[in-house]
PDB file of C-alpha atoms in Angstrom:
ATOM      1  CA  UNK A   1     231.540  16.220 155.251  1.00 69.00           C
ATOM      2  CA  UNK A   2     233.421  12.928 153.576  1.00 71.00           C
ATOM      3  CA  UNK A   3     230.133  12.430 151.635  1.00 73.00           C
ATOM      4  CA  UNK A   4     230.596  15.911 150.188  1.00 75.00           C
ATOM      5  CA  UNK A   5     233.723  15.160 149.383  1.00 64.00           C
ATOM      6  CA  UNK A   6     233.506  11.876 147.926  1.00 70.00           C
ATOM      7  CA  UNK A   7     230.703  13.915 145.888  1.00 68.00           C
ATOM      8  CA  UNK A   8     233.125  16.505 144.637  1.00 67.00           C
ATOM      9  CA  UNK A   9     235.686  13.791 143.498  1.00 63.00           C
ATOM     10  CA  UNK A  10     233.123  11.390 141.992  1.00 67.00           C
ATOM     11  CA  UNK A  11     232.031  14.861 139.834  1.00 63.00           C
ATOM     12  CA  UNK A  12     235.874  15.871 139.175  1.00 57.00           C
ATOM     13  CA  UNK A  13     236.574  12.650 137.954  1.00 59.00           C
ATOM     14  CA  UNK A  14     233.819  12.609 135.733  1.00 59.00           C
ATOM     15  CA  UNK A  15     234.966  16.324 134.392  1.00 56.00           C
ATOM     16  CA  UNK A  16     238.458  14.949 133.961  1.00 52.00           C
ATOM     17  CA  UNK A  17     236.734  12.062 131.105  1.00 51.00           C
ATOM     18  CA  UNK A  18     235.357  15.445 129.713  1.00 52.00           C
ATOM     19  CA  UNK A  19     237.845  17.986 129.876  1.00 50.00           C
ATOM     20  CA  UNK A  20     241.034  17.099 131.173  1.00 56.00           C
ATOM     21  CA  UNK A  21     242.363  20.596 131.435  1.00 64.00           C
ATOM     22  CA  UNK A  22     244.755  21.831 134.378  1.00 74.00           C
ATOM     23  CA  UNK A  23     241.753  23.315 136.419  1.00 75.00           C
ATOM     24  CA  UNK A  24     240.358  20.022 137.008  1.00 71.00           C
ATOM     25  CA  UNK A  25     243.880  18.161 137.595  1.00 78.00           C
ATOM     26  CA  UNK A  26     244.100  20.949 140.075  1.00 83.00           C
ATOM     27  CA  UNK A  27     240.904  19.595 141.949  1.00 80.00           C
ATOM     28  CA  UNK A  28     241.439  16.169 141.792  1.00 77.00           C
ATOM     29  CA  UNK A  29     244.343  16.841 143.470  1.00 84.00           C
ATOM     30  CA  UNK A  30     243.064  18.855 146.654  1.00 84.00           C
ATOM     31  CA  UNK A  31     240.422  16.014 146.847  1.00 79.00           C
ATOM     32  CA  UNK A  32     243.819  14.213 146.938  1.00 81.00           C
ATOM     33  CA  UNK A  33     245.570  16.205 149.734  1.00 84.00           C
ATOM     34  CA  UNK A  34     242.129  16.339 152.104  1.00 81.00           C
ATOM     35  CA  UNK A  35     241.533  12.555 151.812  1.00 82.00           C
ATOM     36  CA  UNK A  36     245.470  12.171 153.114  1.00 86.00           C
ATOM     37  CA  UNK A  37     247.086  11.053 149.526  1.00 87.00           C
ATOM     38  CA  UNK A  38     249.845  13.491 149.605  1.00 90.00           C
ATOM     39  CA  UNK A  39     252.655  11.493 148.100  1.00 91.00           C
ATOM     40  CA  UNK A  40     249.840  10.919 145.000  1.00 87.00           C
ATOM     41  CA  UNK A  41     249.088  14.572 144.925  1.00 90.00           C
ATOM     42  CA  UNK A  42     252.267  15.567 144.548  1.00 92.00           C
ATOM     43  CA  UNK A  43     253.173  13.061 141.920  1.00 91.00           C
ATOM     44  CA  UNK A  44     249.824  14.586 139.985  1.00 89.00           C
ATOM     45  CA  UNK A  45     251.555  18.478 140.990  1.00 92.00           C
ATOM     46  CA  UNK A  46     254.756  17.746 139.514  1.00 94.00           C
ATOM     47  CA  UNK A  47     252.915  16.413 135.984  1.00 90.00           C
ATOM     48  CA  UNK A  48     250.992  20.477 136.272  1.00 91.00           C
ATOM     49  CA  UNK A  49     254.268  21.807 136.762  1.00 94.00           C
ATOM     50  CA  UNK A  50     256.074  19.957 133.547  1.00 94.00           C
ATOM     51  CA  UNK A  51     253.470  20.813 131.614  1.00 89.00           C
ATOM     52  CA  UNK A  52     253.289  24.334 132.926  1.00 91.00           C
ATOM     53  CA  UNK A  53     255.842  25.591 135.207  1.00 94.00           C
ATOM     54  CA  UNK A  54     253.939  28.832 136.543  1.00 94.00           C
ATOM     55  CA  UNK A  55     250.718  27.754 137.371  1.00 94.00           C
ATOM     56  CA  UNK A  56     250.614  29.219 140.977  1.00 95.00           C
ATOM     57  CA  UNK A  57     248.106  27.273 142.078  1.00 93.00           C
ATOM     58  CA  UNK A  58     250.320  24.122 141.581  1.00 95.00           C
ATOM     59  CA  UNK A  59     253.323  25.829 143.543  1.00 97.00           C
ATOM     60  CA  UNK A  60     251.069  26.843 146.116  1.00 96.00           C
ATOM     61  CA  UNK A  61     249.848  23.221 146.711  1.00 94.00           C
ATOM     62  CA  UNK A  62     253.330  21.337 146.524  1.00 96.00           C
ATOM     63  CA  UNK A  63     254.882  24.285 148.839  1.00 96.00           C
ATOM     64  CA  UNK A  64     252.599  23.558 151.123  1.00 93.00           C
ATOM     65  CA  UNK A  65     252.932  19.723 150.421  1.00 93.00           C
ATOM     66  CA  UNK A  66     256.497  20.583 151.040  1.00 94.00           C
ATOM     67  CA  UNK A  67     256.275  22.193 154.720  1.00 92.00           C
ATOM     68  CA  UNK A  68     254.345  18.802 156.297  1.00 88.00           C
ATOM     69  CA  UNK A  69     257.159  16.677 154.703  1.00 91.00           C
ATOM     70  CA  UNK A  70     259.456  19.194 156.094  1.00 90.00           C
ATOM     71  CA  UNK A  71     261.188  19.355 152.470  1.00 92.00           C
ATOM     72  CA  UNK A  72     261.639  23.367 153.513  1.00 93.00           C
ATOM     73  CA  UNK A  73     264.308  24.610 151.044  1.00 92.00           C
ATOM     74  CA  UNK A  74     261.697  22.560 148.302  1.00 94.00           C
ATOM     75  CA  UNK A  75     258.450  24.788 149.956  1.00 95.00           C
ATOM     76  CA  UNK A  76     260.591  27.898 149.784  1.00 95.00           C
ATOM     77  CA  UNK A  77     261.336  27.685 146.168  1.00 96.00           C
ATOM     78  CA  UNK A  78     257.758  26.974 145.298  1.00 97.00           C
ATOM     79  CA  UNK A  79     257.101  30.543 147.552  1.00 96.00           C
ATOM     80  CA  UNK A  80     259.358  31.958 145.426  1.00 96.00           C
ATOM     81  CA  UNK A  81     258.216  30.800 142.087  1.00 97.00           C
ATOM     82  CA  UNK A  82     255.017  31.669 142.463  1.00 97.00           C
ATOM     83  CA  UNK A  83     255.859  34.877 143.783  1.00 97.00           C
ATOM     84  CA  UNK A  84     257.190  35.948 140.536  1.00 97.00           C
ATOM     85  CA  UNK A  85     253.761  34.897 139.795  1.00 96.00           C
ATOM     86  CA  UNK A  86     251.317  36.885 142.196  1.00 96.00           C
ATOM     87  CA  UNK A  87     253.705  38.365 144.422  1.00 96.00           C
ATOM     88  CA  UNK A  88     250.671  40.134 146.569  1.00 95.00           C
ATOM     89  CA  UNK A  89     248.744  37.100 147.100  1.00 96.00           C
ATOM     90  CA  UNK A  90     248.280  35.905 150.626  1.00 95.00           C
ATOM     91  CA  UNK A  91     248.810  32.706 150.647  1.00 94.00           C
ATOM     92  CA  UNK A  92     252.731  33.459 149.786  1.00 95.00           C
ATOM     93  CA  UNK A  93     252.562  35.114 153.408  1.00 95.00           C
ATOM     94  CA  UNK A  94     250.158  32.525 154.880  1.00 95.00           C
ATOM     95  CA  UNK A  95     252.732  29.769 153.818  1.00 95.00           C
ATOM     96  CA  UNK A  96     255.880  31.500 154.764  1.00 95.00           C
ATOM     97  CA  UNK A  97     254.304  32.097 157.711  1.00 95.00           C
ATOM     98  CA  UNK A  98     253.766  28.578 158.679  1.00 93.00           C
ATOM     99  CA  UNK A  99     257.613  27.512 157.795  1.00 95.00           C
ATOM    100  CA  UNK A 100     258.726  30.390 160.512  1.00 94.00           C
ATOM    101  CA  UNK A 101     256.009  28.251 163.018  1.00 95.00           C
ATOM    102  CA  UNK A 102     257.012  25.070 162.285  1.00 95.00           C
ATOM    103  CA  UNK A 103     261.117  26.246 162.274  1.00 95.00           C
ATOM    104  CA  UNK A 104     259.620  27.690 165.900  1.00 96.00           C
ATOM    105  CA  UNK A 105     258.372  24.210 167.501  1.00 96.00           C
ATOM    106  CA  UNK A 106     260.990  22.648 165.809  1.00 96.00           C
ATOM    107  CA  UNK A 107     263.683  24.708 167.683  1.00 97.00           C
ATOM    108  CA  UNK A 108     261.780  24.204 171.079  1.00 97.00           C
ATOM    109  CA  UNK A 109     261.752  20.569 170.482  1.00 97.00           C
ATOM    110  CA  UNK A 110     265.281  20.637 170.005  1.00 97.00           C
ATOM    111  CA  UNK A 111     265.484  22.520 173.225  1.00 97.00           C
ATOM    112  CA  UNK A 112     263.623  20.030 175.235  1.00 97.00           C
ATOM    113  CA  UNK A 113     266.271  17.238 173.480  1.00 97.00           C
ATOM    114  CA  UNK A 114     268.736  18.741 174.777  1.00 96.00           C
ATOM    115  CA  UNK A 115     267.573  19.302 178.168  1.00 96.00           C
ATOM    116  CA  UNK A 116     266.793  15.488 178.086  1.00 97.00           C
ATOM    117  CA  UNK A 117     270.236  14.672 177.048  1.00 96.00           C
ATOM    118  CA  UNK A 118     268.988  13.810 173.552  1.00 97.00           C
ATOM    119  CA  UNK A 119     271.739  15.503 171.781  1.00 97.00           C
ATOM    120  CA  UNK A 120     271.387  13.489 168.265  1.00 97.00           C
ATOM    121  CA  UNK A 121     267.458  14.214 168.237  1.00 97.00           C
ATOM    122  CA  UNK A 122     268.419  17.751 169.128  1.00 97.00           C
ATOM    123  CA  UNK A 123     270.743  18.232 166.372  1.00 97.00           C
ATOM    124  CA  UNK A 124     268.501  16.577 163.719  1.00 97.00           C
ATOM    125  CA  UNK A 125     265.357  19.132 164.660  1.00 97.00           C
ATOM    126  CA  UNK A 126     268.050  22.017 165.127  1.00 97.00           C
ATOM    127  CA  UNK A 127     268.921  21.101 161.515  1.00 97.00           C
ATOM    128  CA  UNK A 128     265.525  21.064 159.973  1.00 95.00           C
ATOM    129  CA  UNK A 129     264.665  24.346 162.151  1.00 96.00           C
ATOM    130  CA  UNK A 130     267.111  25.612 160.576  1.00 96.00           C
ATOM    131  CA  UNK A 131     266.996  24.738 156.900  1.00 93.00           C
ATOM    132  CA  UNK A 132     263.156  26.463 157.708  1.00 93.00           C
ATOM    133  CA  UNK A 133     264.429  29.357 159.002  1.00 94.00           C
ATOM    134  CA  UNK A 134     268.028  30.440 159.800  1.00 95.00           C
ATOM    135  CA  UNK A 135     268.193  32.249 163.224  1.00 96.00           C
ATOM    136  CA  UNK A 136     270.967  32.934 165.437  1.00 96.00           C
ATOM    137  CA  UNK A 137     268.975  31.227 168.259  1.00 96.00           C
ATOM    138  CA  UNK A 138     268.934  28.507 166.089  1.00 97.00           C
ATOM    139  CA  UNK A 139     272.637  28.314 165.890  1.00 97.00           C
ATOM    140  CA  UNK A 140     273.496  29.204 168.984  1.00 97.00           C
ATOM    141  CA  UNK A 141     271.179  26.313 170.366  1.00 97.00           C
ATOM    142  CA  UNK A 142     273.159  24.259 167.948  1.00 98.00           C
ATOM    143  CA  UNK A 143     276.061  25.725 169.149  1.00 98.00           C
ATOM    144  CA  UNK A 144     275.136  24.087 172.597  1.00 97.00           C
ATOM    145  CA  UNK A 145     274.407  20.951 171.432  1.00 97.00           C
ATOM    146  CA  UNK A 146     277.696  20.631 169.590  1.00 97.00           C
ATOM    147  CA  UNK A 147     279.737  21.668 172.564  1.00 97.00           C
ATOM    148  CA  UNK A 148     278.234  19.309 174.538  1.00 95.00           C
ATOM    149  CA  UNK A 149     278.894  16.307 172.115  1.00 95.00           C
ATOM    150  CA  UNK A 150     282.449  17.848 172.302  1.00 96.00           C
ATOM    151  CA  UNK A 151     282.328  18.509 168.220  1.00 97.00           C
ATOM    152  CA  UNK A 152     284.150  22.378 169.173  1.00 97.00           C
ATOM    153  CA  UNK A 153     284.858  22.862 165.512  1.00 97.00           C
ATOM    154  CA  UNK A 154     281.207  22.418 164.850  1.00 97.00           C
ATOM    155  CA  UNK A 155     280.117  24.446 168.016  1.00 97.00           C
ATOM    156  CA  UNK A 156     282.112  27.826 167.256  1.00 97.00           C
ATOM    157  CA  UNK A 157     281.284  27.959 163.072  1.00 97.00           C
ATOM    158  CA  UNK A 158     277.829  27.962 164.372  1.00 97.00           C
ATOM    159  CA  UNK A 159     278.494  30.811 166.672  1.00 97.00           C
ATOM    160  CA  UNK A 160     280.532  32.828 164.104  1.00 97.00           C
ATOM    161  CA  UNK A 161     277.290  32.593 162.079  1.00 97.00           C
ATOM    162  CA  UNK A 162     275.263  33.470 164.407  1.00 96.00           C
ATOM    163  CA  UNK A 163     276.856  36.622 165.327  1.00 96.00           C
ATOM    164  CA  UNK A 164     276.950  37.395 161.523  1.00 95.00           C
ATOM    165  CA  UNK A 165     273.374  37.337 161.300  1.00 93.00           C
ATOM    166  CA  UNK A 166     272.998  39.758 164.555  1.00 81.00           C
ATOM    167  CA  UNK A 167     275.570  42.199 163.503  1.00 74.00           C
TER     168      UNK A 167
END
């Protein structure tokens, strides 16, 4: 499978000599993202995106760019970009789907901190779970945590917003 991969860039980056229009920028940098070179694909994302802003496939790829580095506010505003794009297409849900999962095992993980007595690890995936997707478990968890590092002030804004969110 590398082989074919190595194939498709060695072909790509003869294309790009050729024709160095978005569609094969766009290519080179998935070859980018399989072979592990995130940081390089997103530099090559951002230069699609100055040049032009709503090409979907380019918010698509640095969204999802965005959700491994856990840069979720970032991956959300790519979702909603290219929404206003293709606001049926099913990689907007597929995406948005995975921030919910990852705000998910993030929360648990924060749970088992907690249980462990690892209230600063806690707080830092309770944050990130959060930024993902806000959920009154979430704060309430927080909540927790905060009450049991004695910061009340902290403990009881989160609890006011969580019971905003229920009611």
């Amino acid at each position: 499978e590398d082989a074919e991969w190595q194939k498709a860039e060695q072909k790509i980056d003869e294309a790009l000599v050729l024709d160095t229009s978005t569609r094969y920028k766009i290519e080179k940098t998935k070859i980018n993202i399989h072979n592990g070179l995130k940081k390089s694909a997103l530099q090559k994302i951002d230069m699609i995106l100055k040049e032009d802003p709503n090409n979907f496939e380019a918010l698509i790829l640095r969204a999802k760019i965005m959700v491994e580095f856990r840069q979720f506010l970032r991956a959300k505003g790519d979702l909603e970009a290219a929404g206003k794009i293709e606001p049926e297409n099913k990689q907007l849900f597929r995406i948005a789907e995975s921030i919910r999962s990852k705000a998910l095992s993030l929360y648990n993980e924060a749970s088992a901190h907690l249980m462990n007595g690892e209230h600063v690890k806690s707080i830092r995936n309770l944050n990130a779970s959060l930024l993902a997707n806000p959920t009154a478990d979430a704060y309430r968890l927080r909540a927790t945590v905060y009450r049991h590092s004695k910061k009340f002030d902290s403990a009881i804004e989160d609890l006011k917003t969580a019971m905003s969110i229920v009611h």
